[in-house]
PDB file of C-alpha atoms in Angstrom:
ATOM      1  CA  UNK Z  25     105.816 161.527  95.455  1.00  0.00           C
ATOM      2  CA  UNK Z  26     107.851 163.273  97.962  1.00  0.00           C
ATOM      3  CA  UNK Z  27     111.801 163.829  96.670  1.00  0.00           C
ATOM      4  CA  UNK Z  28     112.869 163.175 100.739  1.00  0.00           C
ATOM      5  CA  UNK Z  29     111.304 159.193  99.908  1.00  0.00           C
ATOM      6  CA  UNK Z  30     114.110 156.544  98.578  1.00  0.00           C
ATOM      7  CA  UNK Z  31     113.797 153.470  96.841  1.00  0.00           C
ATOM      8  CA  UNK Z  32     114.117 149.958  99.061  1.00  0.00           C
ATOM      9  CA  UNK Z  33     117.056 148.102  98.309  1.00  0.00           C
ATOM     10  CA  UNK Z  34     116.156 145.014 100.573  1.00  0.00           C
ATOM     11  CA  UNK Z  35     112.953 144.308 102.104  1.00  0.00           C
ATOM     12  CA  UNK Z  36     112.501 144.345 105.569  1.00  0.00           C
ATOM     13  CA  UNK Z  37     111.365 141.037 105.539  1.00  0.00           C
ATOM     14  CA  UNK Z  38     113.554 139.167 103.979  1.00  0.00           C
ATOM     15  CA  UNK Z  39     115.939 140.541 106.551  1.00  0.00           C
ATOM     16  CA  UNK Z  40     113.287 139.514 109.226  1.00  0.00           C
ATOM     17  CA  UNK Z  41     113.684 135.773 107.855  1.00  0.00           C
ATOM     18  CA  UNK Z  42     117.129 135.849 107.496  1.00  0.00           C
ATOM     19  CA  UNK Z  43     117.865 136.830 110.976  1.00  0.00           C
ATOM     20  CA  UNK Z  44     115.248 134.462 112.253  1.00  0.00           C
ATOM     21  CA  UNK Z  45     116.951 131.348 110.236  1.00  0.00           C
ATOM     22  CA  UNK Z  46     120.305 132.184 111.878  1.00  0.00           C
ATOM     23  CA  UNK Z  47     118.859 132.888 115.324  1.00  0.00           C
ATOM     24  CA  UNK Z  48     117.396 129.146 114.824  1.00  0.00           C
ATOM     25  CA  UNK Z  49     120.381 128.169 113.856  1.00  0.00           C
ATOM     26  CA  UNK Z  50     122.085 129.363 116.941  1.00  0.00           C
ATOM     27  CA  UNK Z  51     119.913 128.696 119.154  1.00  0.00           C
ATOM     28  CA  UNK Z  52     119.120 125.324 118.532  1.00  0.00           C
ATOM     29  CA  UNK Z  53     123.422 124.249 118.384  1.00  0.00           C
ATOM     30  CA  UNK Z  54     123.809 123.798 114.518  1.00  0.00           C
ATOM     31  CA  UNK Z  55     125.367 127.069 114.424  1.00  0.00           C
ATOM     32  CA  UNK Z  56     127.907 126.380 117.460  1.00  0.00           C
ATOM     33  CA  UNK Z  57     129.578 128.916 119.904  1.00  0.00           C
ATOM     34  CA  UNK Z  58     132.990 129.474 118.259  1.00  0.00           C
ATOM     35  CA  UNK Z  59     132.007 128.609 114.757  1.00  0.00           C
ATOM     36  CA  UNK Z  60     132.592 131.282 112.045  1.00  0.00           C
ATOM     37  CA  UNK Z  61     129.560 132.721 109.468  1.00  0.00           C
ATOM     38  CA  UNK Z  62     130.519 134.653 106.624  1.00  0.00           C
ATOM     39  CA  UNK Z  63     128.749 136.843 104.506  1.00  0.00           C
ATOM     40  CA  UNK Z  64     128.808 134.605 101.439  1.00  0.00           C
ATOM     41  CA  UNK Z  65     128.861 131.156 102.582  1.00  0.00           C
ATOM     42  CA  UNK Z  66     124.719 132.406 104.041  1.00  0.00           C
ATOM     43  CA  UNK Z  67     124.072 134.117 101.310  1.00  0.00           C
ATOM     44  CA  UNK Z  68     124.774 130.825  99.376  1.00  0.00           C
ATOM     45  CA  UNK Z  69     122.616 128.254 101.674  1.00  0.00           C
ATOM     46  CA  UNK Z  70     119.839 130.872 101.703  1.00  0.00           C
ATOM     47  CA  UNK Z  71     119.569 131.832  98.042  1.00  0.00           C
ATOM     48  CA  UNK Z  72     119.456 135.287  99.210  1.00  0.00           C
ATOM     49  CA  UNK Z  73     122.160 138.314  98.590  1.00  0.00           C
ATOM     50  CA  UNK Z  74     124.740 139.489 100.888  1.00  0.00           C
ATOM     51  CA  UNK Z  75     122.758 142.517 101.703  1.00  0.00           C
ATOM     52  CA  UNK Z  76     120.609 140.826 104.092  1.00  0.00           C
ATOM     53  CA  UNK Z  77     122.533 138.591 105.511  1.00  0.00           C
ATOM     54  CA  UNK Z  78     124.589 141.835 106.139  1.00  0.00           C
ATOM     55  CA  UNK Z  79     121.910 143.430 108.368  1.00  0.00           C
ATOM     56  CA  UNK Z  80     120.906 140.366 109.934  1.00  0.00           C
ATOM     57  CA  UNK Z  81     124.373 140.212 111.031  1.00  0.00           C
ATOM     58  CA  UNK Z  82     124.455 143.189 112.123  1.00  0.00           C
ATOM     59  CA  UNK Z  83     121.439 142.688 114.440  1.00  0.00           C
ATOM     60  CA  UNK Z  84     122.479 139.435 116.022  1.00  0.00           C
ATOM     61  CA  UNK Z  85     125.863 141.446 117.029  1.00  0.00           C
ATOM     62  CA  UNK Z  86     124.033 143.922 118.477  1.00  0.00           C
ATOM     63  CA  UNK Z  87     121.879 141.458 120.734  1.00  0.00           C
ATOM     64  CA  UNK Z  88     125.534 139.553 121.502  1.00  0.00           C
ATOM     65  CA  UNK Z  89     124.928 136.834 119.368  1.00  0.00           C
ATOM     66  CA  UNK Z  90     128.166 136.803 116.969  1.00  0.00           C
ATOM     67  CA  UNK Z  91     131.083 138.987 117.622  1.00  0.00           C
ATOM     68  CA  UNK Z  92     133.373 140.316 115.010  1.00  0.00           C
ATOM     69  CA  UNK Z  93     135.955 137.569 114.537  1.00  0.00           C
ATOM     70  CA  UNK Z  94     140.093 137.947 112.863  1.00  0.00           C
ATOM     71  CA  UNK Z  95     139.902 138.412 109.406  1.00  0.00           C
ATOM     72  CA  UNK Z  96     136.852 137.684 107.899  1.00  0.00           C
ATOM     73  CA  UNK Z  97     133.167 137.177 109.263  1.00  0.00           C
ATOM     74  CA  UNK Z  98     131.776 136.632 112.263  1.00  0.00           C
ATOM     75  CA  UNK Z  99     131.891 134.104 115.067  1.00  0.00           C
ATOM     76  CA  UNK Z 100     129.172 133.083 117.094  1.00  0.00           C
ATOM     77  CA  UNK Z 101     129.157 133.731 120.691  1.00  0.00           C
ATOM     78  CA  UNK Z 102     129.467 131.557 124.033  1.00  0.00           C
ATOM     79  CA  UNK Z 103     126.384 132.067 126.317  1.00  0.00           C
ATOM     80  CA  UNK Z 104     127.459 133.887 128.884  1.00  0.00           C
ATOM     81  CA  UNK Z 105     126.510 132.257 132.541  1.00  0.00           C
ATOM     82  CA  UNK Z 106     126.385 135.332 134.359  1.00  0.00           C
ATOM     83  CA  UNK Z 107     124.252 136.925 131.252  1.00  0.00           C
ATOM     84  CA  UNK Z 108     121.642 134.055 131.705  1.00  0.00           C
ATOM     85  CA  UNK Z 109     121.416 133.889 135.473  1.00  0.00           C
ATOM     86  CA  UNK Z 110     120.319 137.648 135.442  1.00  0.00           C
ATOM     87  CA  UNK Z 111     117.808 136.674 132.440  1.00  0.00           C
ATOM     88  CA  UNK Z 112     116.309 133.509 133.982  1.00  0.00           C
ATOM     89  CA  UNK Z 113     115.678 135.907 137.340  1.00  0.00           C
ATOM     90  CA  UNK Z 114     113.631 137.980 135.342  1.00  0.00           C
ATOM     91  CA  UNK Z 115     112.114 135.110 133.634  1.00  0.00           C
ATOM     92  CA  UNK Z 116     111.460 133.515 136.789  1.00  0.00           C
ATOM     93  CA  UNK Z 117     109.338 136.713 138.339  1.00  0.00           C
ATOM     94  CA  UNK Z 118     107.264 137.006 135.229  1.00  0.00           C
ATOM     95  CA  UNK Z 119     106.258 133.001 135.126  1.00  0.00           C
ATOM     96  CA  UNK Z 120     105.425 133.063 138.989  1.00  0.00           C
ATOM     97  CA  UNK Z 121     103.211 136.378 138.476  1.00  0.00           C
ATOM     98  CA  UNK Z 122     101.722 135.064 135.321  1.00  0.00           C
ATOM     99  CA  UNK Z 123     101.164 131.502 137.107  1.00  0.00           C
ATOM    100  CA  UNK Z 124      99.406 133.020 139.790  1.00  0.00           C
ATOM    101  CA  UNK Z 125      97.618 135.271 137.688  1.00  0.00           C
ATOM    102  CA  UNK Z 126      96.142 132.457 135.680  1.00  0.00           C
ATOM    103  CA  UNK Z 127      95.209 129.625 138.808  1.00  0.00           C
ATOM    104  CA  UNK Z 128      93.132 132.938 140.275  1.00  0.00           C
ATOM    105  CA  UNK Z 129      90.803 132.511 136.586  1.00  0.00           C
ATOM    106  CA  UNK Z 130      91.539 128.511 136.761  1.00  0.00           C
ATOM    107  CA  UNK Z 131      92.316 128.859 133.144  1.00  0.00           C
ATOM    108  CA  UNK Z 132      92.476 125.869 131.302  1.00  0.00           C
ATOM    109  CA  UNK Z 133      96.102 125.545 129.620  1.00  0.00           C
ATOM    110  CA  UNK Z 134      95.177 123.520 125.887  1.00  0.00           C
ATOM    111  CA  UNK Z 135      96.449 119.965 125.900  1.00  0.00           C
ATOM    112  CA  UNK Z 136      97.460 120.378 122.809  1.00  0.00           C
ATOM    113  CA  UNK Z 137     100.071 122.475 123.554  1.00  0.00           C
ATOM    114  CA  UNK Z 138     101.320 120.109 126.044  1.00  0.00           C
ATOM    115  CA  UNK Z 139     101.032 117.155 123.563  1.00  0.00           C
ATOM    116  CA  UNK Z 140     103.069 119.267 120.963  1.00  0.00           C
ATOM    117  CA  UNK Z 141     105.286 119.745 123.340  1.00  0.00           C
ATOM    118  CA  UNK Z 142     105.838 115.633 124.088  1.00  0.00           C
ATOM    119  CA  UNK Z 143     105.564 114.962 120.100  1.00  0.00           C
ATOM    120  CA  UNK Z 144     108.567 117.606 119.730  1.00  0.00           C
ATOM    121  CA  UNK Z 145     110.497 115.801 122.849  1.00  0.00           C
ATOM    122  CA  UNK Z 146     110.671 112.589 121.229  1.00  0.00           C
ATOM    123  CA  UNK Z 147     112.329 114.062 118.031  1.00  0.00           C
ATOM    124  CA  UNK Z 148     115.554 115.001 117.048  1.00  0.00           C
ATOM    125  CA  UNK Z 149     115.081 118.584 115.851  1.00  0.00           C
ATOM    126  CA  UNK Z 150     116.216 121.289 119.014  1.00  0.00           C
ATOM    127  CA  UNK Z 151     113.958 124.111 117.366  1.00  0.00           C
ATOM    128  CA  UNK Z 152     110.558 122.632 117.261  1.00  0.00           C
ATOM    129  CA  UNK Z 153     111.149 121.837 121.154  1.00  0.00           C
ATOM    130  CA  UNK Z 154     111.986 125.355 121.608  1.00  0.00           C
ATOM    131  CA  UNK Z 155     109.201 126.423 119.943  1.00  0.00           C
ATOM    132  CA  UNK Z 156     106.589 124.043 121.705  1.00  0.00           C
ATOM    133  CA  UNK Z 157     108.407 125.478 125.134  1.00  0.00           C
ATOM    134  CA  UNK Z 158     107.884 129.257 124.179  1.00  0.00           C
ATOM    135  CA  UNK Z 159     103.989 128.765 123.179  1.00  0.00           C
ATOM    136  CA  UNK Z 160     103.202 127.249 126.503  1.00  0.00           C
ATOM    137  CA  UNK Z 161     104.565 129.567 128.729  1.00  0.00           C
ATOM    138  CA  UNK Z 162     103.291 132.492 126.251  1.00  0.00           C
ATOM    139  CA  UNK Z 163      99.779 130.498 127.010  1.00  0.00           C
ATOM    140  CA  UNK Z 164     100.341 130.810 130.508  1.00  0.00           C
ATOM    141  CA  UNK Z 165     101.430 135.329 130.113  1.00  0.00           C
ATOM    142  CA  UNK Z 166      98.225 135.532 128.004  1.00  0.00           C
ATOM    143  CA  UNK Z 167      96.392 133.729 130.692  1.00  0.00           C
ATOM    144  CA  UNK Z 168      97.469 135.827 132.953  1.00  0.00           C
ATOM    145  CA  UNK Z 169      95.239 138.958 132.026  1.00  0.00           C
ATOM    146  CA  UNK Z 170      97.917 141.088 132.301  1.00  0.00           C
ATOM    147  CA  UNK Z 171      99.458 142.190 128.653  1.00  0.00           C
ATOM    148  CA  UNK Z 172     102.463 143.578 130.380  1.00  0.00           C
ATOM    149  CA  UNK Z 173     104.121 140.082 131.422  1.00  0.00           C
ATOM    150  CA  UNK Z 174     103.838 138.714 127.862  1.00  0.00           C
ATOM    151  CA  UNK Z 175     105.405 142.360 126.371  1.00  0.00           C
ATOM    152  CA  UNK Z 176     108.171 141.724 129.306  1.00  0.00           C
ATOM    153  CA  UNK Z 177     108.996 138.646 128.323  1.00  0.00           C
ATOM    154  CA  UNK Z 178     109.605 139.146 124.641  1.00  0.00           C
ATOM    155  CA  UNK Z 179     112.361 141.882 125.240  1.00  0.00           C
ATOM    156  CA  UNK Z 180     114.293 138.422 126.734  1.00  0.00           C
ATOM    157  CA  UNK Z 181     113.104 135.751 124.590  1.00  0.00           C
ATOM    158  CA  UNK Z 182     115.594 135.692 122.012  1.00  0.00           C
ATOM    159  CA  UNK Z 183     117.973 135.111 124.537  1.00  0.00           C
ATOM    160  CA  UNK Z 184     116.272 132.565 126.288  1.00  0.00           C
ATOM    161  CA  UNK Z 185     115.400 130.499 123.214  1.00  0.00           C
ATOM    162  CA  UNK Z 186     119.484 129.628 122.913  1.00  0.00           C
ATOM    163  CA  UNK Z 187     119.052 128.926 126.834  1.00  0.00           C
ATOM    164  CA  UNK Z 188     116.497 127.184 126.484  1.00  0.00           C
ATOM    165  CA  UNK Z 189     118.215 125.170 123.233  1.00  0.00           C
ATOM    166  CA  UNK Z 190     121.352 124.224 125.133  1.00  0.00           C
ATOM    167  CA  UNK Z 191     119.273 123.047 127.712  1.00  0.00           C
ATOM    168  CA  UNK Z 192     117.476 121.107 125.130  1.00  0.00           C
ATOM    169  CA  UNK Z 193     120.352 119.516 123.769  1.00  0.00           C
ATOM    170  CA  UNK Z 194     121.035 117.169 126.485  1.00  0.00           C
ATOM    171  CA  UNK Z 195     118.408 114.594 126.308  1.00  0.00           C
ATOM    172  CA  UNK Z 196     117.148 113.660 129.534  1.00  0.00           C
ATOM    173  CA  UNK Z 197     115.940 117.111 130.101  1.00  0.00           C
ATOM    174  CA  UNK Z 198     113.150 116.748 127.271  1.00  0.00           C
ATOM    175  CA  UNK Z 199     110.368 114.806 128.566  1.00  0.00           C
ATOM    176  CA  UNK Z 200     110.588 115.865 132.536  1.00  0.00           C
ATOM    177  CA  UNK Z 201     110.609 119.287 130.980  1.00  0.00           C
ATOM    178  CA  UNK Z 202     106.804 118.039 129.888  1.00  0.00           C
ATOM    179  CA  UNK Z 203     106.141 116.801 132.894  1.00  0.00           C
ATOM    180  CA  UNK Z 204     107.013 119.171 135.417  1.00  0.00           C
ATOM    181  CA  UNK Z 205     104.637 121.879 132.093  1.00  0.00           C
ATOM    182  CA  UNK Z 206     101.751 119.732 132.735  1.00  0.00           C
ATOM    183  CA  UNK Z 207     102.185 119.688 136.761  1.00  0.00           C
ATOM    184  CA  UNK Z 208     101.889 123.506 136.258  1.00  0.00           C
ATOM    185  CA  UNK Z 209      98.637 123.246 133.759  1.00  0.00           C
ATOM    186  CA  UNK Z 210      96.984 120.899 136.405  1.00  0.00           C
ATOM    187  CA  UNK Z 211      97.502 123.736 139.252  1.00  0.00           C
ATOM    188  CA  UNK Z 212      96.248 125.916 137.416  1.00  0.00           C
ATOM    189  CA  UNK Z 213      92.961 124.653 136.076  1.00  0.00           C
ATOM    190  CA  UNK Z 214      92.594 123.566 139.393  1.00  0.00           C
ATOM    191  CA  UNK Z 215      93.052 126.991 140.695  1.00  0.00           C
ATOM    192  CA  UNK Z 216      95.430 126.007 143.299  1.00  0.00           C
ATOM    193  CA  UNK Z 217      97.424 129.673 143.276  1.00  0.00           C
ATOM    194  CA  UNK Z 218     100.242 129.021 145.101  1.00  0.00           C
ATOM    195  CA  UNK Z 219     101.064 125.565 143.995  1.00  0.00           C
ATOM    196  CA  UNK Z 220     101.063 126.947 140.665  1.00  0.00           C
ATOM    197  CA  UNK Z 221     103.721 129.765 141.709  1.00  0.00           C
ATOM    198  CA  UNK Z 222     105.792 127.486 143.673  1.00  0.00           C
ATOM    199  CA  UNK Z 223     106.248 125.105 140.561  1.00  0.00           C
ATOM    200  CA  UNK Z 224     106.555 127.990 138.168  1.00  0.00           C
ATOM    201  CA  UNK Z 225     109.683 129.391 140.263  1.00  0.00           C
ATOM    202  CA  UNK Z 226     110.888 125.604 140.891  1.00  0.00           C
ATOM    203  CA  UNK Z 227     110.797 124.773 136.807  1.00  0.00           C
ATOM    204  CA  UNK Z 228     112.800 128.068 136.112  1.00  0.00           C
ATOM    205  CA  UNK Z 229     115.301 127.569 139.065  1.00  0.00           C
ATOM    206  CA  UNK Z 230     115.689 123.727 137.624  1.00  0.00           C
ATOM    207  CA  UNK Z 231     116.188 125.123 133.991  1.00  0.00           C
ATOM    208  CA  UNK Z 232     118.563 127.538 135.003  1.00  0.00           C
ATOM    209  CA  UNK Z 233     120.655 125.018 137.104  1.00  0.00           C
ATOM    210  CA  UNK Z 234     120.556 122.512 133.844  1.00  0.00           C
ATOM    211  CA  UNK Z 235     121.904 125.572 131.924  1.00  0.00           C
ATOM    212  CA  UNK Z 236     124.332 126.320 134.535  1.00  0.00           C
ATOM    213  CA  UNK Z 237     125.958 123.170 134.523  1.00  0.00           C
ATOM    214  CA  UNK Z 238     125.774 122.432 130.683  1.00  0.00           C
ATOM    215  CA  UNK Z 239     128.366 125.461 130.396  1.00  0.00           C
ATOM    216  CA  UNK Z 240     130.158 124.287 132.797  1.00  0.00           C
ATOM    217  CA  UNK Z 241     130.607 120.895 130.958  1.00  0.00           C
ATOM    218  CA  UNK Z 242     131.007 123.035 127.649  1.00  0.00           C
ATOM    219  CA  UNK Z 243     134.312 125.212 129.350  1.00  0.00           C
ATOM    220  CA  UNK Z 244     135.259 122.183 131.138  1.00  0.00           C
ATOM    221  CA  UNK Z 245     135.460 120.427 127.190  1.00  0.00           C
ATOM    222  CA  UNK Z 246     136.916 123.337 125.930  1.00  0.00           C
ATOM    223  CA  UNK Z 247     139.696 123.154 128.305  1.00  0.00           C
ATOM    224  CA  UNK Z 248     140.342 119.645 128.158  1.00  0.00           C
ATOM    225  CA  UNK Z 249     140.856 120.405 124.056  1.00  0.00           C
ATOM    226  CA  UNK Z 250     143.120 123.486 124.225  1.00  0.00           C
ATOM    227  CA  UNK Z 251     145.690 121.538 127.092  1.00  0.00           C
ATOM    228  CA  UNK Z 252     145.894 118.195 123.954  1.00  0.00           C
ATOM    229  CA  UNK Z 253     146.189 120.725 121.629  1.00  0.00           C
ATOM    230  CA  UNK Z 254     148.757 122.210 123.423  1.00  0.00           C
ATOM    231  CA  UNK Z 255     150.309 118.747 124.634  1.00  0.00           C
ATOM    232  CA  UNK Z 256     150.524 117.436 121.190  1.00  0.00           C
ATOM    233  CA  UNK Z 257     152.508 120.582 120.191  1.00  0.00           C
ATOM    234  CA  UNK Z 258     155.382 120.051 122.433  1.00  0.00           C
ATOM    235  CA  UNK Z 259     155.713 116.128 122.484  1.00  0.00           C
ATOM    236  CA  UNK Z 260     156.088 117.077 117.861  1.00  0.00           C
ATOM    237  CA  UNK Z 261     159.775 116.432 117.516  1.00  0.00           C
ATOM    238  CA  UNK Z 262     161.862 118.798 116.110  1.00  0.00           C
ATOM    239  CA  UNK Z 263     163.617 118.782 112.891  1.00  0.00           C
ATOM    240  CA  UNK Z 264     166.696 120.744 112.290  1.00  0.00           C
ATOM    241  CA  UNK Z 265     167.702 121.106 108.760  1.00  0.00           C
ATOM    242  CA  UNK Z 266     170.911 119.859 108.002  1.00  0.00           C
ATOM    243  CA  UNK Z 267     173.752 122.083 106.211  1.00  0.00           C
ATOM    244  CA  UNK Z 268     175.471 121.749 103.581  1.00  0.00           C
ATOM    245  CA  UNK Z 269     178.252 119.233 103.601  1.00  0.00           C
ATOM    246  CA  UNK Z 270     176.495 117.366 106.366  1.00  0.00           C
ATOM    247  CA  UNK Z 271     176.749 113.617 105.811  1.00  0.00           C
ATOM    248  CA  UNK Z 272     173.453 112.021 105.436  1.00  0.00           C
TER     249      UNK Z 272
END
């Protein structure tokens, strides 16, 4: 065996699953923007070491989803509204392309993924509606014929999964979600080009306004917090301890 070759002191995927968990985690809200991870408290609700968790770390940083936090561990990060508008352009040009791609073939999107999609609407858990969402529009890229829109896509999807899960959270926005998927699955079985485009770019622009105003709420909450915090602190009388020899 070559002498250059070193042993493996964590396998790459148990990293892999590790950062996935915590990526679900954060992008479906249970891991909140603001709250703080530590090293040991995931190595404890995973069973796992602290190496792992370590790199995983160490990868959501780099794709700005914790930042280093005062003293110890990490705290997850706020989406960024700027950060997302740029990524649901993008998102936007690929799904129109794609859309049109697919309506010129009249591909036939599979119900099921549309009825998964429903099924996962009417429940409580964030992730499997995230999931459901991702496989029908990765349907729609592989539709396409064009390998290049799917391989675009993934460099933003981990970003737009937490979009997609804040959008998620608020619960009217589940089941028109389906509806306005399966308008788009009609078109394009039907082979109706640009109607298919036109409601590709509309559903994007409408999940991007959703997301829009949901961090608006979220800073608008925030800020409503900090000024009770901060009213609370000054109405807290002040006690001045008496000295010695000062009758009671």
């Amino acid at each position: 065996m070559p002498a250059q070759l070193v042993s493996i002191e964590v396998a790459p995927d148990l990293v892999d699953q590790v950062h996935r968990v915590l990526l679900g985690a954060i992008s479906s809200g249970a891991l909140a923007p603001g709250e703080r991870i530590t090293q040991e408290d995931i190595a404890q609700r995973l069973s796992v070491s602290r190496q792992p968790v370590l790199q995983a770390l160490r990868l959501l940083k780099k794709d700005g989803f914790v930042r280093d936090a005062p003293g110890r561990g990490v705290l997850v990060a706020p989406l960024e509204a700027e950060a997302m508008r740029k990524v649901y352009q993008v998102r936007g040009a690929l799904d129109v392309l794609a859309a049109r791609l697919a309506a010129e073939q009249r591909f036939r999107i599979d119900a099921r993924l549309i009825e998964r999609g429903r099924r996962a609407a009417r429940g409580r858990n964030v992730e499997a509606m995230i999931d459901a969402d991702v496989a029908f529009h990765q349907a729609i890229y592989e539709a396409s014929g064009n390998p290049l829109i799917g391989q675009s896509a993934a460099l933003h999807w981990r970003h737009l999964r937490r979009a997609m899960g804040a959008v998620l959270q608020a619960e009217p926005q589940r089941e028109s979600l389906w509806d306005e998927h399966e308008a788009i699955a009609e078109a394009i079985a039907a082979g109706h080009v640009e109607r298919a485009a036109r409601l590709s770019e509309e559903h994007v622009s409408q999940a991007s306004e959703a997301l829009s105003e949901r961090l608006s709420q979220q800073l608008a909450s925030a800020a409503s917090a900090a000024s009770a915090a901060s009213a609370a602190s000054r109405s807290t009388p002040q006690t001045t301890p008496r000295k010695k020899g000062d009758k009671a």
